[in-house]
Amino acid sequence: MELALLILVSIIFLFLNHFLFKAHRLPPGPNSLHILSYLSQLVYKPHRALQKLSQMYGPLMSFRLGDQLMVVASSPETAKEFCQTHDRMFSGRHLPTVYNNLPGTMHSSIAMAPECSKSWKLLRSIGQSCVFSSKAMEMSVWIRKAKVNDLVNHLKPREGQVADLEDLIFATLANITSTSLTSRDLFNIEGQGKDDYKVMLRWVNEVIEKTMTLGVVDFLPILKSVDFWSKRKAMDICCKIKRTWGGIIDERKSMRIENEVQVTEDFLDIVLSNSTFSEDQIGNTLMELLIGATDSSTITTVWLIVELIRNQDMLSKVRHELENVVDGDELNEALLTECRYFHACIKETLRLHVPAPMLVPHRALETCKVNDYVIPNDSVVLVNAWAIARDPNYWEDATNFKPERFLDSKVGYRGTHFEYLPFGTGLRMCPGSNVAFKNIQMLVGTLLHYFDWSLPNGANPTTIDMGEKYLTTLKKAKPLLLIPKLRN
């Protein structure tokens, strides 16, 4: 139904386009009829569809979906224009309509704040001091170690049984994140019934899907007055956020009032101490930080394990490095920095399987000129990081998994090299890139240290299905089902 409406809207704007927008010298791009032929691909595989279109129209192109102008950057040079040269002008966010119906969302977001407002700066600074800074990461070493050990202890008695590794990785990363934010586990991996981690996992995944999916109303604002669907989505999201975080927030508030325990000074304590934020806003922020720190890291961890299992020679090299950083029977996180080949494998996974292939959409805060083209105010700007990371002009054998390319390379993941943007760049870059890298290396390193992994029914690892599923992030389409076997 939504796809049919979008087709109808695009046909209408095909006839209006010339008269409404001829005054602007917009970047070249496909007309509405051409976009119609790509519409299904733009919905389900936009990174691939936009890569094909950029090969026809150039690395800076524009087109319309409904009445929304979309501008796409598909090269390091054009990405730099939007994310460095004119960074502040394009630092806005284009949000799904559902956000307008979530109480307090506009002032309780780091990733999705419409602009770099005072509340955005405050939340980002609190997150920096509590979670993202070098000092905070050093203080949370024990958290990563404890939660990863919980996963190992969960798998040991299940040796020889098929494990849905993606779900377990998600739950482990979520507990690392929730403990860093609130000093509490969010998931009970060993639980049953209402506390089963799979129940919580389903709630979180539903929030991810409903908050990040664009609908017809996002491209046709005239329908907002009758958009009951987005309002229902928002009500459901609010309910799940409260069920996830409400009890934790209420418990902490009671403790603070009764002064029963010493204040922990974690993220939750600090935002509760600041009268700027309501309980709804705190819940929204906690959910956003959980999703941001967990979803993309889970995706990268799964793809990394898949690539190593498919390439046994590379797996052997990683294990050889890990043998040198064992402290007793456990990995020493401080020594993991010496595992150059392992780090190269993580970086190559982030290149070949960019977690968010289109990054988070930017929005023009004012009309701006880029490469002699006019980019009007409120234009949506997409950076196709997936296409850039597979550009043969910058990457040899761009579609192959080759960790060696990073061994002697100065290209890093912190957004200063525009041919490689796994965490974005500029003002709206993901603030948790270093945390994500540490979580991934500790989790994958430990799983490879303790277990050998095989496919059910003795299948050949090279037969693993590499299909993708796009939902703002790019995850493995089919579950990663593997059998653990304890190593000597």
Short mmCIF file of C-alpha atoms in Angstrom, two decimals:
data_model
loop_
_atom_site.label_atom_id
_atom_site.label_comp_id
_atom_site.label_asym_id
_atom_site.label_seq_id
_atom_site.Cartn_x
_atom_site.Cartn_y
_atom_site.Cartn_z
CA MET A 1 0.00 0.00 0.00
CA GLU A 2 2.76 2.46 0.98
CA LEU A 3 4.78 1.58 -2.12
CA ALA A 4 1.75 2.23 -4.36
CA LEU A 5 1.16 5.63 -2.75
CA LEU A 6 4.81 6.56 -3.18
CA ILE A 7 4.61 5.63 -6.89
CA LEU A 8 1.52 7.83 -7.31
CA VAL A 9 3.19 10.75 -5.53
CA SER A 10 6.31 10.42 -7.69
CA ILE A 11 4.20 10.50 -10.89
CA ILE A 12 2.48 13.70 -9.76
CA PHE A 13 5.78 15.37 -8.98
CA LEU A 14 7.18 14.31 -12.35
CA PHE A 15 4.83 16.88 -13.93
CA LEU A 16 5.32 19.54 -11.26
CA ASN A 17 9.07 19.20 -11.01
CA HIS A 18 10.00 21.39 -13.99
CA PHE A 19 7.82 24.31 -12.94
CA LEU A 20 8.54 24.23 -9.22
CA PHE A 21 12.30 23.75 -9.22
CA LYS A 22 13.71 25.04 -12.49
CA ALA A 23 15.16 28.09 -10.70
CA HIS A 24 17.64 25.96 -8.78
CA ARG A 25 20.77 24.54 -10.37
CA LEU A 26 20.51 21.24 -8.57
CA PRO A 27 23.03 18.42 -8.86
CA PRO A 28 22.26 16.12 -11.82
CA GLY A 29 20.19 13.04 -11.24
CA PRO A 30 17.42 10.75 -12.41
CA ASN A 31 13.99 12.12 -13.23
CA SER A 32 10.87 10.81 -11.53
CA LEU A 33 10.23 8.10 -14.14
CA HIS A 34 13.75 6.77 -13.74
CA ILE A 35 13.35 6.81 -9.95
CA LEU A 36 10.10 4.84 -10.31
CA SER A 37 12.02 2.04 -12.01
CA TYR A 38 14.39 1.92 -9.02
CA LEU A 39 11.77 2.42 -6.31
CA SER A 40 11.71 -1.14 -5.01
CA GLN A 41 15.52 -1.25 -4.84
CA LEU A 42 15.58 2.14 -3.09
CA VAL A 43 13.30 0.74 -0.40
CA TYR A 44 15.04 -2.60 0.18
CA LYS A 45 18.64 -2.06 -1.01
CA PRO A 46 19.18 1.70 -1.23
CA HIS A 47 22.97 1.50 -0.91
CA ARG A 48 23.21 -0.68 -4.02
CA ALA A 49 20.57 1.25 -5.99
CA LEU A 50 22.22 4.59 -5.25
CA GLN A 51 25.62 3.19 -6.17
CA LYS A 52 24.26 2.21 -9.60
CA LEU A 53 22.62 5.60 -10.08
CA SER A 54 25.80 7.45 -9.07
CA GLN A 55 27.67 5.56 -11.78
CA MET A 56 25.23 7.11 -14.27
CA TYR A 57 24.87 10.63 -12.84
CA GLY A 58 28.08 11.21 -10.92
CA PRO A 59 29.27 11.25 -7.29
CA LEU A 60 27.00 14.19 -6.43
CA MET A 61 23.43 13.71 -7.59
CA SER A 62 19.90 14.66 -6.60
CA PHE A 63 16.36 13.41 -7.16
CA ARG A 64 12.94 13.69 -5.61
CA LEU A 65 10.93 11.23 -3.56
CA GLY A 66 7.50 12.79 -3.30
CA ASP A 67 8.17 16.44 -2.47
CA GLN A 68 11.43 15.69 -0.67
CA LEU A 69 14.69 16.56 -2.42
CA MET A 70 17.32 13.87 -1.85
CA VAL A 71 21.01 14.69 -2.40
CA VAL A 72 23.50 11.81 -2.50
CA ALA A 73 27.28 11.93 -2.01
CA SER A 74 29.04 8.82 -3.34
CA SER A 75 32.73 9.75 -3.31
CA PRO A 76 35.26 10.79 -0.64
CA GLU A 77 35.44 14.26 -2.18
CA THR A 78 31.70 14.92 -2.08
CA ALA A 79 31.40 13.38 1.40
CA LYS A 80 34.08 15.82 2.57
CA GLU A 81 32.11 18.76 1.16
CA PHE A 82 29.07 17.93 3.29
CA CYS A 83 30.78 16.59 6.41
CA GLN A 84 33.79 18.89 6.71
CA THR A 85 33.78 21.93 4.40
CA HIS A 86 30.10 22.73 5.04
CA ASP A 87 29.69 20.51 8.10
CA ARG A 88 27.67 22.91 10.24
CA MET A 89 25.24 23.78 7.43
CA PHE A 90 24.45 20.08 6.94
CA SER A 91 24.48 19.06 10.61
CA GLY A 92 20.70 18.75 10.82
CA ARG A 93 18.87 15.43 10.88
CA HIS A 94 15.95 14.27 8.76
CA LEU A 95 13.75 12.32 11.16
CA PRO A 96 10.99 9.79 10.47
CA THR A 97 7.59 11.32 11.22
CA VAL A 98 7.09 8.97 14.16
CA TYR A 99 9.60 11.07 16.13
CA ASN A 100 7.14 13.99 16.15
CA ASN A 101 4.77 11.84 18.20
CA LEU A 102 7.31 10.64 20.78
CA PRO A 103 7.24 12.84 23.91
CA GLY A 104 10.47 14.73 24.49
CA THR A 105 12.40 13.06 21.68
CA MET A 106 13.57 16.25 20.01
CA HIS A 107 15.45 17.28 23.15
CA SER A 108 16.68 13.88 24.36
CA SER A 109 18.70 12.56 21.46
CA ILE A 110 22.36 12.46 20.51
CA ALA A 111 22.21 10.68 17.15
CA MET A 112 18.80 11.92 16.01
CA ALA A 113 18.58 15.47 17.41
CA PRO A 114 17.21 17.71 14.61
CA GLU A 115 20.01 20.23 15.23
CA CYS A 116 23.11 20.58 17.40
CA SER A 117 21.12 22.28 20.17
CA LYS A 118 22.06 23.00 23.80
CA SER A 119 20.38 19.78 24.99
CA TRP A 120 22.28 17.83 22.30
CA LYS A 121 25.58 19.33 23.46
CA LEU A 122 24.75 18.60 27.11
CA LEU A 123 23.82 14.96 26.48
CA ARG A 124 26.86 14.43 24.29
CA SER A 125 29.17 15.87 26.95
CA ILE A 126 27.60 13.67 29.66
CA GLY A 127 27.97 10.65 27.38
CA GLN A 128 31.57 11.60 26.68
CA SER A 129 32.48 11.80 30.37
CA CYS A 130 30.57 8.66 31.44
CA VAL A 131 30.95 6.31 28.47
CA PHE A 132 33.01 7.46 25.49
CA SER A 133 36.15 9.07 26.96
CA SER A 134 39.47 7.21 27.40
CA LYS A 135 39.09 7.45 31.18
CA ALA A 136 35.56 6.02 31.07
CA MET A 137 36.68 3.14 28.84
CA GLU A 138 39.55 2.31 31.20
CA MET A 139 37.15 2.28 34.15
CA SER A 140 34.76 -0.04 32.28
CA VAL A 141 37.33 -2.74 31.46
CA TRP A 142 35.85 -4.90 34.22
CA ILE A 143 32.37 -4.55 32.70
CA ARG A 144 33.46 -5.84 29.29
CA LYS A 145 35.38 -8.67 30.93
CA ALA A 146 32.50 -9.69 33.21
CA LYS A 147 29.78 -9.64 30.55
CA VAL A 148 31.88 -11.50 27.99
CA ASN A 149 32.66 -14.11 30.66
CA ASP A 150 28.90 -14.42 31.28
CA LEU A 151 28.53 -15.36 27.61
CA VAL A 152 31.37 -17.90 27.83
CA ASN A 153 29.80 -19.45 30.93
CA HIS A 154 26.47 -19.62 29.11
CA LEU A 155 28.02 -21.44 26.14
CA LYS A 156 30.26 -23.90 28.03
CA PRO A 157 27.47 -26.25 29.21
CA ARG A 158 25.92 -26.00 25.75
CA GLU A 159 28.99 -27.29 23.96
CA GLY A 160 27.98 -29.25 20.87
CA GLN A 161 24.57 -27.56 20.67
CA VAL A 162 23.48 -25.13 17.97
CA ALA A 163 23.67 -21.53 19.19
CA ASP A 164 22.02 -18.47 17.65
CA LEU A 165 25.17 -16.43 18.01
CA GLU A 166 23.70 -13.13 16.84
CA ASP A 167 21.10 -13.02 19.62
CA LEU A 168 23.67 -13.92 22.28
CA ILE A 169 26.12 -11.30 21.00
CA PHE A 170 23.36 -8.66 21.01
CA ALA A 171 22.39 -9.52 24.60
CA THR A 172 26.02 -9.43 25.75
CA LEU A 173 26.72 -6.06 24.13
CA ALA A 174 23.45 -4.71 25.53
CA ASN A 175 24.48 -5.74 29.05
CA ILE A 176 27.87 -4.07 28.60
CA THR A 177 26.07 -0.90 27.53
CA SER A 178 23.32 -0.93 30.16
CA THR A 179 25.83 -1.59 32.96
CA SER A 180 27.96 1.31 31.74
CA LEU A 181 24.88 3.57 31.67
CA THR A 182 22.86 2.39 34.67
CA SER A 183 25.05 -0.10 36.60
CA ARG A 184 22.44 -2.77 35.80
CA ASP A 185 22.16 -5.66 33.37
CA LEU A 186 19.31 -5.24 30.93
CA PHE A 187 19.15 -8.84 29.69
CA ASN A 188 19.11 -12.02 31.74
CA ILE A 189 20.81 -14.49 29.40
CA GLU A 190 19.93 -17.42 31.65
CA GLY A 191 16.41 -16.20 32.38
CA GLN A 192 13.08 -17.74 31.49
CA GLY A 193 9.60 -16.33 30.99
CA LYS A 194 9.20 -12.55 31.08
CA ASP A 195 12.88 -12.05 31.96
CA ASP A 196 14.14 -14.20 29.10
CA TYR A 197 16.65 -12.16 27.08
CA LYS A 198 14.81 -13.09 23.88
CA VAL A 199 11.69 -11.26 25.10
CA MET A 200 13.69 -8.11 25.79
CA LEU A 201 15.54 -8.58 22.52
CA ARG A 202 12.25 -8.61 20.62
CA TRP A 203 11.16 -5.36 22.28
CA VAL A 204 14.40 -3.60 21.41
CA ASN A 205 14.35 -4.83 17.80
CA GLU A 206 10.76 -3.61 17.41
CA VAL A 207 11.79 -0.16 18.64
CA ILE A 208 14.70 -0.13 16.16
CA GLU A 209 12.42 -1.05 13.25
CA LYS A 210 9.61 1.36 14.11
CA THR A 211 11.80 4.38 14.82
CA MET A 212 14.08 4.05 11.80
CA THR A 213 11.66 3.07 9.01
CA LEU A 214 10.47 5.88 6.74
CA GLY A 215 6.88 5.86 5.51
CA VAL A 216 4.93 7.63 2.76
CA VAL A 217 4.12 10.54 5.08
CA ASP A 218 7.85 11.29 5.36
CA PHE A 219 7.85 12.18 1.67
CA LEU A 220 4.35 13.67 1.50
CA PRO A 221 3.79 15.96 4.53
CA ILE A 222 0.26 16.80 3.36
CA LEU A 223 -0.79 13.43 4.80
CA LYS A 224 0.41 14.27 8.33
CA SER A 225 -3.05 15.41 9.45
CA VAL A 226 -4.45 11.93 8.79
CA ASP A 227 -1.34 9.99 9.74
CA PHE A 228 -2.78 7.76 12.47
CA TRP A 229 -0.30 4.98 11.68
CA SER A 230 2.72 6.97 12.92
CA LYS A 231 0.83 7.90 16.08
CA ARG A 232 0.08 4.24 16.80
CA LYS A 233 3.73 3.39 16.21
CA ALA A 234 4.78 6.13 18.61
CA MET A 235 2.44 4.86 21.33
CA ASP A 236 3.82 1.35 20.96
CA ILE A 237 7.41 2.63 21.07
CA CYS A 238 6.70 4.66 24.23
CA CYS A 239 5.22 1.59 25.88
CA LYS A 240 8.25 -0.56 25.07
CA ILE A 241 10.72 2.11 26.20
CA LYS A 242 8.91 2.40 29.54
CA ARG A 243 8.79 -1.38 29.95
CA THR A 244 12.51 -1.54 29.22
CA TRP A 245 13.79 1.38 31.31
CA GLY A 246 10.92 2.56 33.54
CA GLY A 247 11.64 0.17 36.41
CA ILE A 248 15.36 0.94 36.40
CA ILE A 249 14.72 4.71 36.42
CA ASP A 250 12.09 4.48 39.20
CA GLU A 251 14.35 2.30 41.34
CA ARG A 252 17.26 4.73 41.00
CA LYS A 253 15.04 7.72 41.84
CA SER A 254 13.82 5.95 44.98
CA MET A 255 17.37 5.15 46.03
CA ARG A 256 18.38 8.77 45.57
CA ILE A 257 15.42 10.03 47.63
CA GLU A 258 15.94 7.52 50.44
CA ASN A 259 19.73 7.87 50.23
CA GLU A 260 20.01 4.13 50.85
CA VAL A 261 23.08 3.69 48.69
CA GLN A 262 26.00 5.83 47.68
CA VAL A 263 25.40 7.58 44.36
CA THR A 264 27.16 5.64 41.61
CA GLU A 265 27.68 8.65 39.36
CA ASP A 266 26.93 6.70 36.20
CA PHE A 267 25.11 8.20 33.22
CA LEU A 268 21.68 7.66 34.80
CA ASP A 269 22.70 9.43 38.01
CA ILE A 270 24.00 12.45 36.17
CA VAL A 271 20.92 12.94 33.95
CA LEU A 272 18.64 12.47 36.99
CA SER A 273 20.65 15.13 38.82
CA ASN A 274 20.08 17.51 35.92
CA SER A 275 16.57 18.95 36.06
CA THR A 276 16.72 19.56 32.29
CA PHE A 277 15.41 16.10 31.41
CA SER A 278 12.03 14.46 32.10
CA GLU A 279 11.61 10.76 32.78
CA ASP A 280 10.36 10.22 29.21
CA GLN A 281 13.42 11.99 27.85
CA ILE A 282 15.77 9.93 30.01
CA GLY A 283 14.12 6.70 28.81
CA ASN A 284 14.39 7.84 25.18
CA THR A 285 18.07 8.69 25.63
CA LEU A 286 18.89 5.38 27.30
CA MET A 287 17.13 3.47 24.51
CA GLU A 288 18.94 5.44 21.82
CA LEU A 289 22.33 4.88 23.44
CA LEU A 290 21.56 1.18 23.86
CA ILE A 291 20.58 0.80 20.21
CA GLY A 292 23.51 2.88 18.97
CA ALA A 293 26.07 0.93 20.99
CA THR A 294 24.56 -2.50 20.43
CA ASP A 295 22.95 -2.85 17.01
CA SER A 296 25.86 -1.86 14.75
CA SER A 297 28.46 -3.59 16.96
CA THR A 298 26.44 -6.81 16.83
CA ILE A 299 26.29 -6.58 13.04
CA THR A 300 30.06 -6.04 12.76
CA THR A 301 30.82 -8.85 15.23
CA VAL A 302 28.66 -11.31 13.29
CA TRP A 303 30.20 -10.38 9.91
CA LEU A 304 33.72 -10.60 11.39
CA ILE A 305 33.11 -14.11 12.75
CA VAL A 306 31.60 -15.16 9.41
CA GLU A 307 34.58 -13.85 7.43
CA LEU A 308 37.11 -15.55 9.73
CA ILE A 309 35.27 -18.88 9.68
CA ARG A 310 35.12 -18.70 5.89
CA ASN A 311 38.86 -17.94 5.74
CA GLN A 312 40.61 -20.46 7.97
CA ASP A 313 44.13 -19.14 7.20
CA MET A 314 43.11 -15.72 8.50
CA LEU A 315 41.50 -17.32 11.54
CA SER A 316 44.76 -19.14 12.32
CA LYS A 317 46.71 -15.87 12.14
CA VAL A 318 44.29 -14.18 14.54
CA ARG A 319 44.47 -17.07 17.00
CA HIS A 320 48.26 -17.04 16.86
CA GLU A 321 48.20 -13.38 17.91
CA LEU A 322 45.66 -14.04 20.66
CA GLU A 323 47.88 -16.73 22.18
CA ASN A 324 50.37 -14.00 23.06
CA VAL A 325 47.88 -11.86 24.99
CA VAL A 326 46.52 -14.49 27.38
CA ASP A 327 46.67 -13.61 31.09
CA GLY A 328 46.16 -16.91 32.89
CA ASP A 329 43.17 -18.33 31.04
CA GLU A 330 41.71 -15.00 29.92
CA LEU A 331 42.56 -12.39 27.32
CA ASN A 332 44.27 -9.26 28.56
CA GLU A 333 42.42 -6.32 26.99
CA ALA A 334 45.39 -3.99 27.40
CA LEU A 335 47.56 -6.35 25.34
CA LEU A 336 44.95 -6.74 22.58
CA THR A 337 46.25 -3.48 21.12
CA GLU A 338 49.32 -5.46 20.02
CA CYS A 339 47.25 -7.77 17.79
CA ARG A 340 47.85 -5.92 14.53
CA TYR A 341 46.39 -8.57 12.23
CA PHE A 342 43.29 -8.96 14.41
CA HIS A 343 42.77 -5.19 14.30
CA ALA A 344 43.20 -5.26 10.52
CA CYS A 345 40.45 -7.89 10.32
CA ILE A 346 38.09 -5.68 12.35
CA LYS A 347 38.84 -2.66 10.15
CA GLU A 348 38.35 -4.69 6.97
CA THR A 349 35.01 -5.95 8.26
CA LEU A 350 33.93 -2.36 8.93
CA ARG A 351 34.93 -1.51 5.35
CA LEU A 352 33.34 -4.42 3.51
CA HIS A 353 30.27 -4.58 5.74
CA VAL A 354 29.65 -0.95 6.72
CA PRO A 355 27.12 -1.22 9.59
CA ALA A 356 25.12 1.84 8.47
CA PRO A 357 25.74 1.97 4.70
CA MET A 358 23.97 5.33 4.20
CA LEU A 359 25.07 6.73 7.59
CA VAL A 360 22.30 8.67 9.36
CA PRO A 361 20.62 11.11 6.93
CA HIS A 362 21.75 14.74 7.19
CA ARG A 363 19.51 17.76 6.62
CA ALA A 364 20.47 21.13 5.17
CA LEU A 365 19.85 23.84 7.78
CA GLU A 366 20.05 26.55 5.12
CA THR A 367 20.51 26.86 1.38
CA CYS A 368 24.12 26.22 0.47
CA LYS A 369 26.30 26.00 -2.63
CA VAL A 370 28.33 22.80 -3.09
CA ASN A 371 30.53 22.23 -6.15
CA ASP A 372 28.67 25.04 -7.98
CA TYR A 373 25.31 23.38 -7.30
CA VAL A 374 22.58 24.81 -5.07
CA ILE A 375 21.48 22.58 -2.20
CA PRO A 376 18.20 24.05 -0.90
CA ASN A 377 17.28 24.37 2.75
CA ASP A 378 15.74 21.17 4.23
CA SER A 379 17.25 18.92 1.56
CA VAL A 380 18.03 15.41 2.80
CA VAL A 381 21.70 14.55 2.30
CA LEU A 382 22.75 10.91 2.12
CA VAL A 383 26.39 9.82 2.25
CA ASN A 384 26.74 6.40 0.63
CA ALA A 385 29.56 5.14 2.86
CA TRP A 386 29.01 1.61 1.52
CA ALA A 387 29.67 2.68 -2.09
CA ILE A 388 32.66 4.79 -1.06
CA ALA A 389 34.21 1.86 0.83
CA ARG A 390 33.90 -0.30 -2.31
CA ASP A 391 35.16 2.26 -4.80
CA PRO A 392 37.91 0.59 -6.89
CA ASN A 393 39.55 4.00 -7.34
CA TYR A 394 40.51 3.87 -3.67
CA TRP A 395 40.45 0.18 -2.78
CA GLU A 396 42.22 -2.62 -4.63
CA ASP A 397 40.08 -5.76 -4.95
CA ALA A 398 37.38 -3.68 -3.32
CA THR A 399 34.77 -6.44 -2.99
CA ASN A 400 37.14 -8.99 -1.42
CA PHE A 401 37.93 -9.45 2.28
CA LYS A 402 41.64 -8.56 2.55
CA PRO A 403 42.73 -7.52 6.07
CA GLU A 404 46.32 -7.13 4.87
CA ARG A 405 45.36 -3.82 3.23
CA PHE A 406 45.23 -2.23 6.71
CA LEU A 407 48.49 -3.64 8.13
CA ASP A 408 50.68 -0.83 6.81
CA SER A 409 47.92 1.69 6.22
CA LYS A 410 47.39 4.96 8.08
CA VAL A 411 43.68 4.92 7.25
CA GLY A 412 41.71 4.92 10.50
CA TYR A 413 38.07 4.65 11.49
CA ARG A 414 37.79 8.04 13.23
CA GLY A 415 36.37 9.91 10.23
CA THR A 416 39.52 11.72 9.06
CA HIS A 417 39.89 9.58 5.92
CA PHE A 418 36.84 10.12 3.74
CA GLU A 419 37.29 6.92 1.74
CA TYR A 420 36.56 5.00 4.97
CA LEU A 421 33.64 6.19 7.14
CA PRO A 422 32.27 3.24 9.14
CA PHE A 423 31.24 5.54 12.01
CA GLY A 424 30.56 8.67 9.99
CA THR A 425 32.50 11.91 10.33
CA GLY A 426 32.14 15.53 11.32
CA LEU A 427 29.87 17.06 13.97
CA ARG A 428 27.38 14.16 13.80
CA MET A 429 29.92 11.36 13.83
CA CYS A 430 29.12 8.44 16.13
CA PRO A 431 30.76 9.34 19.48
CA GLY A 432 31.16 5.69 20.47
CA SER A 433 33.55 4.45 17.77
CA ASN A 434 36.37 3.64 20.21
CA VAL A 435 33.97 1.90 22.60
CA ALA A 436 32.57 -0.16 19.72
CA PHE A 437 36.05 -1.20 18.59
CA LYS A 438 37.01 -2.33 22.11
CA ASN A 439 33.74 -4.23 22.57
CA ILE A 440 34.16 -6.03 19.24
CA GLN A 441 37.80 -7.00 19.82
CA MET A 442 37.11 -8.30 23.34
CA LEU A 443 34.00 -10.23 22.34
CA VAL A 444 35.36 -11.84 19.18
CA GLY A 445 38.79 -12.44 20.72
CA THR A 446 37.24 -14.28 23.67
CA LEU A 447 34.89 -16.38 21.52
CA LEU A 448 37.82 -17.46 19.33
CA HIS A 449 40.07 -18.07 22.35
CA TYR A 450 37.66 -20.41 24.16
CA PHE A 451 35.83 -22.15 21.32
CA ASP A 452 36.18 -23.73 17.93
CA TRP A 453 33.13 -23.04 15.77
CA SER A 454 31.47 -25.21 13.17
CA LEU A 455 28.28 -25.20 11.12
CA PRO A 456 25.36 -27.54 11.85
CA ASN A 457 25.47 -30.88 10.04
CA GLY A 458 29.16 -30.43 9.26
CA ALA A 459 28.50 -27.95 6.46
CA ASN A 460 31.46 -26.28 4.75
CA PRO A 461 32.02 -22.73 6.11
CA THR A 462 32.35 -21.40 2.56
CA THR A 463 28.65 -22.22 2.08
CA ILE A 464 27.51 -19.69 4.70
CA ASP A 465 24.77 -17.53 3.22
CA MET A 466 26.16 -13.99 2.80
CA GLY A 467 22.80 -12.39 2.02
CA GLU A 468 22.09 -8.95 3.53
CA LYS A 469 19.02 -7.36 5.08
CA TYR A 470 18.75 -3.56 5.07
CA LEU A 471 16.98 -1.58 7.78
CA THR A 472 19.15 1.57 8.06
CA THR A 473 21.81 -0.90 9.22
CA LEU A 474 23.00 -3.78 7.05
CA LYS A 475 22.83 -7.07 8.87
CA LYS A 476 23.24 -10.68 7.84
CA ALA A 477 19.89 -11.78 6.40
CA LYS A 478 19.86 -15.27 7.92
CA PRO A 479 20.68 -16.09 11.56
CA LEU A 480 24.25 -17.15 12.32
CA LEU A 481 23.79 -20.66 13.71
CA LEU A 482 27.05 -22.20 14.93
CA ILE A 483 28.14 -25.05 17.19
CA PRO A 484 30.74 -24.23 19.88
CA LYS A 485 33.40 -26.72 20.96
CA LEU A 486 35.70 -25.93 23.86
CA ARG A 487 39.35 -25.63 22.90
CA ASN A 488 42.10 -27.23 24.95
#
